[in-house]
Amino acid sequence: MINHRGPEFVPLLTRIVSRLKPFFGTQGDIEILSCVGTGGLEAAVVNALSPGDTVVAAPNGVFGDRFADIAELFGASVTRLPTPWGQAVDPIQLRALLEATAECRAVLLTHNETSTGVLNPLAELTAVVRSTRPEALVMVDTVSAVGSVPFEMDAWGVDIAISASQKGWMAAPGAAIIAVSERGWNAIASATTPRFYFDLVRHRDAQSGGMTAWTPALAVLFQIDAGLELMTTEGPAAVFERHESCAAATRAGLTALGFDLFAASGHRSPTVTAALVAPGEDWPRMNRAARERGVVLAEGLGPLAGRIFRIGHLGSVTLGEILDVVAVLEDVSVEMGRDITPGAGVAAALAAAMDSRRVAHAPEVAGSPSAR
Ligand SMILES: *Cc1c(COP(=O)(O)O)cnc(C)c1O
């Protein structure tokens, strides 16, 4: 460890914040808090909202509900736009709800709903808020998206964006990352919910001197710094493309093995894929068989427990690892008595990854036969 109140700490924090900015698409402030992602969501709520505030939330899974629950617990009056889990939030429905709502202090959005494997169309959703409710705060849980998929805080008009160290940043859990816009700071100045540990103004003031308000989770900061070194060297575009191709491979591999994907087509996440447990399939046995072969599947959360399983592919992930996972699932599928052709999953996964890369590198010449 180093002295987090000494001069050796300043370049570490400064480097982390400056390297995060391109991934957040912001010139504004980014605060690092020592807590997990849920602490980041709570920090956003207690800093920007006051009891009695009218809030619109658009949850479509466990994490969207959690954000809305926190706001409600601290006294906000929350209207939820209902979206079936597995579907993406519909910008047209969000517009209709915002137009029908008399007052709206803030809109809570989830970028990537990790519990269902849905990437919400965030640019469209924020555009709806900005055009119908220019005064409202846009607060985004992008915990499992930013860093792995494009995020344009300033261009989209996001006011508070939350992430966490253990997702795309490839570090251990323990740090939440919160970006705040100018409009966000103005709202924070007038919001009356009590806060101390999570007080973002204290964090901003400390950080302007290159320090954190309280003792930071220093070991986690070392890891975030190492992750950002890798990500900066690879470059954002290449990082995003790697996630797209790993996601394409995962989806194609699972589909070739006969699994139905849970998330709606066109809204499937580049960072996590959810698939339905086949009807009548013995999920605990399948999970155990995968684990014995070294693959840890994520279970369904909340009401999706036992109904879906999820494969994470964010941060430190390569196509080779995805092909390994698909090969293991083939082996498991055979053991479970599924009717599959050995090799079909891996072949489909590899072909999909190559196709995804081809699309990413296609020359953008209108009318050219190779442009896709
Ligand atoms: C992981 C995650 C969180 C919560 O993070 P914790 O660190 O587990 O508190 C919140 N939202 C989303 C979308 C997540 O993926």
Short mmCIF file of C-alpha atoms and ligand atoms in Angstrom, two decimals:
data_model
loop_
_atom_site.label_atom_id
_atom_site.label_comp_id
_atom_site.label_asym_id
_atom_site.label_seq_id
_atom_site.Cartn_x
_atom_site.Cartn_y
_atom_site.Cartn_z
CA MET A 1 0.00 0.00 0.00
CA ILE A 2 0.99 3.65 -0.34
CA ASN A 3 0.09 6.70 1.72
CA HIS A 4 -3.29 7.72 0.36
CA ARG A 5 -2.74 11.17 1.87
CA GLY A 6 0.70 11.51 0.34
CA PRO A 7 1.94 12.90 -2.95
CA GLU A 8 2.29 9.37 -4.39
CA PHE A 9 -1.49 8.97 -4.38
CA VAL A 10 -2.27 12.06 -6.48
CA PRO A 11 -1.01 10.74 -9.85
CA LEU A 12 -2.84 7.42 -9.32
CA LEU A 13 -6.24 9.03 -8.81
CA THR A 14 -5.62 11.67 -11.47
CA ARG A 15 -4.62 9.03 -14.03
CA ILE A 16 -7.64 6.85 -13.25
CA VAL A 17 -10.10 9.73 -13.60
CA SER A 18 -8.57 11.04 -16.81
CA ARG A 19 -8.57 7.56 -18.38
CA LEU A 20 -12.18 6.93 -17.36
CA LYS A 21 -13.40 10.09 -19.11
CA PRO A 22 -13.15 8.85 -22.72
CA PHE A 23 -15.12 5.72 -21.77
CA PHE A 24 -17.82 7.84 -20.09
CA GLY A 25 -17.78 10.35 -22.97
CA THR A 26 -17.54 13.25 -20.56
CA GLN A 27 -15.43 16.31 -19.85
CA GLY A 28 -17.17 16.62 -16.48
CA ASP A 29 -16.36 15.26 -13.03
CA ILE A 30 -16.03 11.59 -12.13
CA GLU A 31 -16.00 10.59 -8.47
CA ILE A 32 -14.63 7.32 -7.11
CA LEU A 33 -16.43 6.03 -4.01
CA SER A 34 -15.38 3.08 -1.91
CA CYS A 35 -18.48 0.90 -2.08
CA VAL A 36 -20.09 -1.51 -4.54
CA GLY A 37 -22.45 -0.60 -7.36
CA THR A 38 -25.53 -0.53 -5.16
CA GLY A 39 -23.78 2.07 -2.99
CA GLY A 40 -23.27 4.08 -6.17
CA LEU A 41 -27.01 3.91 -6.91
CA GLU A 42 -27.78 5.02 -3.35
CA ALA A 43 -25.23 7.85 -3.63
CA ALA A 44 -26.96 9.09 -6.78
CA VAL A 45 -30.34 9.08 -5.05
CA VAL A 46 -29.33 10.73 -1.77
CA ASN A 47 -27.31 13.44 -3.49
CA ALA A 48 -29.70 14.42 -6.28
CA LEU A 49 -33.17 13.80 -4.86
CA SER A 50 -35.24 15.20 -1.97
CA PRO A 51 -38.12 13.51 -0.17
CA GLY A 52 -41.32 14.13 -2.10
CA ASP A 53 -39.61 14.47 -5.49
CA THR A 54 -41.57 13.09 -8.42
CA VAL A 55 -39.50 10.49 -10.24
CA VAL A 56 -40.13 8.35 -13.31
CA ALA A 57 -38.33 5.00 -13.46
CA ALA A 58 -38.15 2.57 -16.37
CA PRO A 59 -37.16 -0.78 -14.85
CA ASN A 60 -37.03 -3.98 -16.88
CA GLY A 61 -35.29 -6.29 -14.47
CA VAL A 62 -33.84 -6.75 -10.99
CA PHE A 63 -31.42 -3.82 -11.18
CA GLY A 64 -33.94 -1.34 -12.58
CA ASP A 65 -36.29 -2.24 -9.75
CA ARG A 66 -33.48 -1.83 -7.23
CA PHE A 67 -32.75 1.74 -8.42
CA ALA A 68 -36.45 2.63 -8.19
CA ASP A 69 -36.74 0.95 -4.76
CA ILE A 70 -33.86 3.03 -3.38
CA ALA A 71 -35.45 6.27 -4.62
CA GLU A 72 -38.76 5.24 -3.09
CA LEU A 73 -37.14 4.30 0.22
CA PHE A 74 -35.65 7.80 0.49
CA GLY A 75 -39.05 9.36 -0.03
CA ALA A 76 -39.36 9.98 -3.76
CA SER A 77 -42.73 9.45 -5.38
CA VAL A 78 -41.81 6.97 -8.11
CA THR A 79 -43.90 6.14 -11.18
CA ARG A 80 -42.66 3.00 -12.91
CA LEU A 81 -43.04 2.43 -16.65
CA PRO A 82 -43.73 -1.31 -16.81
CA THR A 83 -41.71 -3.31 -19.33
CA PRO A 84 -41.83 -7.13 -19.51
CA TRP A 85 -38.50 -8.64 -18.45
CA GLY A 86 -36.50 -9.68 -21.49
CA GLN A 87 -37.84 -6.74 -23.49
CA ALA A 88 -36.12 -3.37 -23.89
CA VAL A 89 -37.65 -0.16 -22.58
CA ASP A 90 -39.63 1.43 -25.43
CA PRO A 91 -38.78 5.11 -26.11
CA ILE A 92 -42.31 5.75 -27.42
CA GLN A 93 -43.87 4.49 -24.20
CA LEU A 94 -41.40 6.49 -22.12
CA ARG A 95 -42.35 9.61 -24.08
CA ALA A 96 -46.06 8.97 -23.50
CA LEU A 97 -45.54 8.51 -19.76
CA LEU A 98 -43.40 11.64 -19.45
CA GLU A 99 -45.97 13.69 -21.36
CA ALA A 100 -48.73 12.40 -19.10
CA THR A 101 -46.80 13.15 -15.89
CA ALA A 102 -47.44 16.57 -14.38
CA GLU A 103 -44.08 16.92 -12.68
CA CYS A 104 -40.80 15.08 -13.06
CA ARG A 105 -37.62 15.84 -11.17
CA ALA A 106 -35.65 12.85 -12.42
CA VAL A 107 -35.80 9.83 -14.72
CA LEU A 108 -34.06 6.62 -13.64
CA LEU A 109 -32.77 4.41 -16.45
CA THR A 110 -30.82 1.15 -16.61
CA HIS A 111 -28.36 0.96 -19.48
CA ASN A 112 -27.61 -2.76 -19.42
CA GLU A 113 -30.07 -4.90 -17.42
CA THR A 114 -27.68 -7.59 -16.20
CA SER A 115 -30.48 -9.79 -14.85
CA THR A 116 -32.12 -10.29 -18.27
CA GLY A 117 -29.30 -9.67 -20.76
CA VAL A 118 -31.01 -6.65 -22.32
CA LEU A 119 -29.15 -3.56 -23.51
CA ASN A 120 -31.68 -0.72 -23.41
CA PRO A 121 -31.53 1.85 -26.25
CA LEU A 122 -30.05 4.49 -23.98
CA ALA A 123 -29.31 7.14 -26.61
CA GLU A 124 -32.96 7.06 -27.70
CA LEU A 125 -34.30 7.02 -24.15
CA THR A 126 -32.18 9.98 -23.07
CA ALA A 127 -33.19 11.86 -26.22
CA VAL A 128 -36.84 11.36 -25.23
CA VAL A 129 -36.21 12.77 -21.75
CA ARG A 130 -34.18 15.72 -23.02
CA SER A 131 -36.87 16.68 -25.55
CA THR A 132 -39.93 16.20 -23.32
CA ARG A 133 -38.44 17.16 -19.93
CA PRO A 134 -35.49 19.49 -20.46
CA GLU A 135 -35.37 20.25 -16.72
CA ALA A 136 -35.40 16.62 -15.50
CA LEU A 137 -32.29 14.82 -14.32
CA VAL A 138 -31.32 11.71 -16.24
CA MET A 139 -29.81 9.20 -13.81
CA VAL A 140 -28.37 6.07 -15.42
CA ASP A 141 -27.28 2.77 -13.92
CA THR A 142 -24.64 1.85 -16.48
CA VAL A 143 -22.82 -0.41 -13.99
CA SER A 144 -22.47 -3.31 -16.44
CA ALA A 145 -22.21 -1.32 -19.68
CA VAL A 146 -19.89 1.70 -19.62
CA GLY A 147 -16.32 0.71 -20.48
CA SER A 148 -17.55 -2.27 -22.50
CA VAL A 149 -20.04 -0.56 -24.83
CA PRO A 150 -20.19 3.02 -26.16
CA PHE A 151 -21.42 5.57 -23.61
CA GLU A 152 -21.69 9.28 -24.42
CA MET A 153 -22.60 11.08 -21.21
CA ASP A 154 -22.21 14.65 -22.52
CA ALA A 155 -23.64 14.08 -26.00
CA TRP A 156 -26.67 12.17 -24.69
CA GLY A 157 -27.37 14.60 -21.85
CA VAL A 158 -26.94 12.12 -18.99
CA ASP A 159 -26.63 13.84 -15.60
CA ILE A 160 -25.52 11.08 -13.26
CA ALA A 161 -23.97 7.81 -14.46
CA ILE A 162 -22.99 4.99 -12.14
CA SER A 163 -20.57 2.08 -12.66
CA ALA A 164 -18.63 -0.30 -10.42
CA SER A 165 -15.08 -1.66 -10.41
CA GLN A 166 -15.94 -5.33 -10.84
CA LYS A 167 -17.75 -5.01 -14.16
CA GLY A 168 -16.07 -3.78 -17.35
CA TRP A 169 -13.10 -2.36 -15.42
CA MET A 170 -11.82 -5.86 -14.61
CA ALA A 171 -11.07 -5.16 -10.95
CA ALA A 172 -12.26 -6.63 -7.65
CA PRO A 173 -15.51 -5.27 -6.19
CA GLY A 174 -15.11 -2.28 -3.90
CA ALA A 175 -15.26 0.95 -5.90
CA ALA A 176 -18.22 2.72 -7.43
CA ILE A 177 -17.59 5.22 -10.21
CA ILE A 178 -20.00 8.15 -10.56
CA ALA A 179 -19.94 10.77 -13.29
CA VAL A 180 -21.89 13.98 -12.69
CA SER A 181 -22.91 16.69 -15.18
CA GLU A 182 -23.21 20.43 -14.53
CA ARG A 183 -27.00 20.05 -14.27
CA GLY A 184 -26.35 17.19 -11.85
CA TRP A 185 -24.18 19.37 -9.57
CA ASN A 186 -26.86 22.09 -9.58
CA ALA A 187 -29.48 19.56 -8.51
CA ILE A 188 -27.16 18.20 -5.82
CA ALA A 189 -26.71 21.73 -4.43
CA SER A 190 -30.45 22.01 -3.72
CA ALA A 191 -31.36 18.40 -2.80
CA THR A 192 -32.13 17.94 0.89
CA THR A 193 -31.74 14.20 1.58
CA PRO A 194 -29.13 13.80 4.35
CA ARG A 195 -25.83 12.21 3.28
CA PHE A 196 -22.36 12.06 4.72
CA TYR A 197 -20.23 9.12 3.53
CA PHE A 198 -21.82 9.40 0.08
CA ASP A 199 -21.80 13.24 -0.08
CA LEU A 200 -20.58 13.84 -3.64
CA VAL A 201 -19.65 17.47 -2.93
CA ARG A 202 -17.18 16.30 -0.26
CA HIS A 203 -15.82 13.82 -2.78
CA ARG A 204 -15.49 16.47 -5.49
CA ASP A 205 -13.76 18.92 -3.15
CA ALA A 206 -11.29 16.28 -1.97
CA GLN A 207 -10.67 15.08 -5.50
CA SER A 208 -9.85 18.57 -6.76
CA GLY A 209 -6.78 18.21 -4.52
CA GLY A 210 -6.04 14.76 -5.93
CA MET A 211 -7.37 12.90 -2.85
CA THR A 212 -10.51 11.01 -1.90
CA ALA A 213 -12.82 12.23 0.86
CA TRP A 214 -12.26 9.13 2.98
CA THR A 215 -9.72 6.32 2.94
CA PRO A 216 -10.13 4.75 -0.51
CA ALA A 217 -10.28 1.04 -1.29
CA LEU A 218 -6.68 1.47 -2.34
CA ALA A 219 -6.01 -2.06 -3.60
CA VAL A 220 -9.07 -1.80 -5.85
CA LEU A 221 -7.78 1.50 -7.23
CA PHE A 222 -4.48 -0.21 -8.13
CA GLN A 223 -6.53 -2.77 -10.04
CA ILE A 224 -8.72 -0.22 -11.83
CA ASP A 225 -5.53 1.56 -12.84
CA ALA A 226 -4.12 -1.68 -14.29
CA GLY A 227 -7.40 -2.38 -16.08
CA LEU A 228 -7.49 1.10 -17.58
CA GLU A 229 -3.88 0.69 -18.74
CA LEU A 230 -4.99 -2.38 -20.75
CA MET A 231 -8.17 -0.70 -22.01
CA THR A 232 -6.39 2.48 -23.03
CA THR A 233 -3.72 0.51 -24.90
CA GLU A 234 -6.34 -1.59 -26.69
CA GLY A 235 -8.42 1.52 -27.43
CA PRO A 236 -12.16 2.02 -26.83
CA ALA A 237 -13.24 1.02 -30.36
CA ALA A 238 -11.34 -2.28 -30.15
CA VAL A 239 -12.68 -2.96 -26.65
CA PHE A 240 -16.27 -2.46 -27.84
CA GLU A 241 -15.69 -4.60 -30.93
CA ARG A 242 -14.25 -7.43 -28.81
CA HIS A 243 -17.38 -7.37 -26.66
CA GLU A 244 -19.62 -7.43 -29.75
CA SER A 245 -17.81 -10.40 -31.24
CA CYS A 246 -17.71 -12.35 -27.94
CA ALA A 247 -21.43 -11.66 -27.48
CA ALA A 248 -22.20 -12.76 -31.05
CA ALA A 249 -20.24 -15.96 -30.48
CA THR A 250 -22.03 -16.68 -27.20
CA ARG A 251 -25.49 -16.18 -28.71
CA ALA A 252 -24.74 -18.27 -31.79
CA GLY A 253 -23.14 -21.05 -29.76
CA LEU A 254 -26.08 -21.29 -27.36
CA THR A 255 -28.60 -21.15 -30.20
CA ALA A 256 -26.81 -23.92 -32.08
CA LEU A 257 -27.03 -26.04 -28.93
CA GLY A 258 -30.79 -25.56 -28.90
CA PHE A 259 -31.08 -22.94 -26.16
CA ASP A 260 -33.54 -20.07 -26.61
CA LEU A 261 -32.14 -16.65 -25.76
CA PHE A 262 -34.12 -14.72 -23.16
CA ALA A 263 -33.55 -11.15 -24.34
CA ALA A 264 -35.52 -9.79 -27.28
CA SER A 265 -33.74 -9.89 -30.62
CA GLY A 266 -32.13 -6.55 -31.46
CA HIS A 267 -31.67 -5.67 -27.76
CA ARG A 268 -29.26 -8.38 -26.67
CA SER A 269 -26.45 -7.25 -24.43
CA PRO A 270 -22.81 -7.19 -25.53
CA THR A 271 -21.77 -7.94 -21.92
CA VAL A 272 -24.06 -10.74 -20.70
CA THR A 273 -26.18 -13.38 -22.44
CA ALA A 274 -29.23 -14.95 -20.82
CA ALA A 275 -30.69 -18.22 -22.09
CA LEU A 276 -33.76 -20.17 -21.04
CA VAL A 277 -33.33 -23.43 -19.21
CA ALA A 278 -35.06 -25.90 -21.56
CA PRO A 279 -38.50 -27.08 -20.35
CA GLY A 280 -38.11 -30.24 -18.29
CA GLU A 281 -34.33 -29.82 -18.08
CA ASP A 282 -32.76 -30.56 -14.70
CA TRP A 283 -31.13 -27.14 -14.09
CA PRO A 284 -29.23 -28.08 -10.90
CA ARG A 285 -27.73 -31.08 -12.71
CA MET A 286 -26.81 -29.00 -15.75
CA ASN A 287 -25.25 -26.32 -13.55
CA ARG A 288 -23.27 -28.94 -11.62
CA ALA A 289 -22.05 -30.60 -14.83
CA ALA A 290 -20.79 -27.26 -16.16
CA ARG A 291 -19.12 -26.40 -12.87
CA GLU A 292 -17.33 -29.77 -12.79
CA ARG A 293 -15.87 -28.85 -16.19
CA GLY A 294 -14.68 -25.48 -14.91
CA VAL A 295 -17.47 -23.24 -16.22
CA VAL A 296 -19.42 -21.24 -13.66
CA LEU A 297 -22.82 -20.27 -15.03
CA ALA A 298 -24.67 -17.36 -13.44
CA GLU A 299 -28.12 -18.27 -12.21
CA GLY A 300 -31.31 -16.36 -12.86
CA LEU A 301 -32.02 -13.63 -10.30
CA GLY A 302 -35.28 -13.07 -8.43
CA PRO A 303 -38.28 -14.49 -10.31
CA LEU A 304 -35.93 -15.80 -13.03
CA ALA A 305 -34.16 -18.22 -10.66
CA GLY A 306 -34.15 -21.68 -12.23
CA ARG A 307 -35.73 -20.33 -15.45
CA ILE A 308 -32.68 -18.81 -17.10
CA PHE A 309 -28.91 -18.99 -16.85
CA ARG A 310 -26.45 -16.27 -17.81
CA ILE A 311 -22.98 -16.12 -19.32
CA GLY A 312 -20.99 -13.00 -18.54
CA HIS A 313 -18.66 -11.69 -21.24
CA LEU A 314 -17.38 -8.33 -20.15
CA GLY A 315 -14.08 -6.81 -19.28
CA SER A 316 -11.38 -9.45 -19.36
CA VAL A 317 -12.85 -11.75 -22.01
CA THR A 318 -11.50 -13.25 -25.20
CA LEU A 319 -13.05 -15.19 -28.06
CA GLY A 320 -10.93 -18.19 -27.07
CA GLU A 321 -12.55 -18.23 -23.63
CA ILE A 322 -16.03 -18.06 -25.16
CA LEU A 323 -15.23 -20.97 -27.48
CA ASP A 324 -14.07 -22.93 -24.42
CA VAL A 325 -17.35 -22.21 -22.66
CA VAL A 326 -19.40 -23.27 -25.67
CA ALA A 327 -17.35 -26.48 -25.98
CA VAL A 328 -18.06 -27.27 -22.32
CA LEU A 329 -21.77 -26.60 -22.84
CA GLU A 330 -21.73 -29.01 -25.80
CA ASP A 331 -20.22 -31.67 -23.61
CA VAL A 332 -22.80 -30.93 -20.90
CA SER A 333 -25.61 -30.96 -23.48
CA VAL A 334 -24.59 -34.41 -24.68
CA GLU A 335 -24.52 -35.63 -21.08
CA MET A 336 -27.98 -34.16 -20.54
CA GLY A 337 -29.25 -36.16 -23.51
CA ARG A 338 -29.78 -33.22 -25.84
CA ASP A 339 -29.80 -34.06 -29.52
CA ILE A 340 -26.85 -32.06 -30.80
CA THR A 341 -24.08 -32.58 -33.31
CA PRO A 342 -20.77 -32.34 -31.46
CA GLY A 343 -18.84 -29.33 -32.75
CA ALA A 344 -21.94 -27.49 -33.96
CA GLY A 345 -21.93 -24.96 -31.12
CA VAL A 346 -18.26 -24.08 -31.42
CA ALA A 347 -18.50 -23.84 -35.23
CA ALA A 348 -21.52 -21.51 -35.00
CA ALA A 349 -19.84 -19.41 -32.31
CA LEU A 350 -16.64 -18.97 -34.29
CA ALA A 351 -18.51 -18.14 -37.50
CA ALA A 352 -20.62 -15.53 -35.69
CA ALA A 353 -17.55 -13.91 -34.14
CA MET A 354 -15.83 -13.70 -37.51
CA ASP A 355 -18.96 -12.25 -39.06
CA SER A 356 -19.21 -9.67 -36.29
CA ARG A 357 -15.63 -8.58 -36.93
CA ARG A 358 -16.25 -8.41 -40.68
CA VAL A 359 -19.19 -6.08 -40.08
CA ALA A 360 -17.06 -3.90 -37.80
CA HIS A 361 -14.38 -3.59 -40.46
CA ALA A 362 -16.58 -3.30 -43.55
CA PRO A 363 -15.64 -0.21 -45.57
CA GLU A 364 -18.36 2.39 -45.20
CA VAL A 365 -18.85 3.08 -48.90
CA ALA A 366 -22.49 3.64 -49.80
CA GLY A 367 -23.67 1.28 -52.50
CA SER A 368 -20.53 -0.83 -52.41
CA PRO A 369 -21.35 -4.55 -52.33
CA SER A 370 -18.99 -5.10 -49.40
CA ALA A 371 -20.64 -2.41 -47.26
CA ARG A 372 -23.08 -3.98 -44.81
C1 LIG B 1 -23.78 -5.43 -10.77
C2 LIG B 1 -24.85 -4.43 -10.98
C3 LIG B 1 -25.32 -3.57 -9.97
C4 LIG B 1 -24.97 -3.68 -8.53
O1 LIG B 1 -23.71 -3.83 -8.25
P1 LIG B 1 -23.21 -4.40 -6.83
O2 LIG B 1 -21.79 -4.05 -6.95
O3 LIG B 1 -23.52 -5.84 -6.82
O4 LIG B 1 -23.92 -3.66 -5.77
C5 LIG B 1 -26.27 -2.62 -10.29
N1 LIG B 1 -26.76 -2.51 -11.52
C6 LIG B 1 -26.36 -3.33 -12.52
C7 LIG B 1 -26.96 -3.15 -13.86
C8 LIG B 1 -25.39 -4.32 -12.28
O5 LIG B 1 -25.01 -5.13 -13.26
#
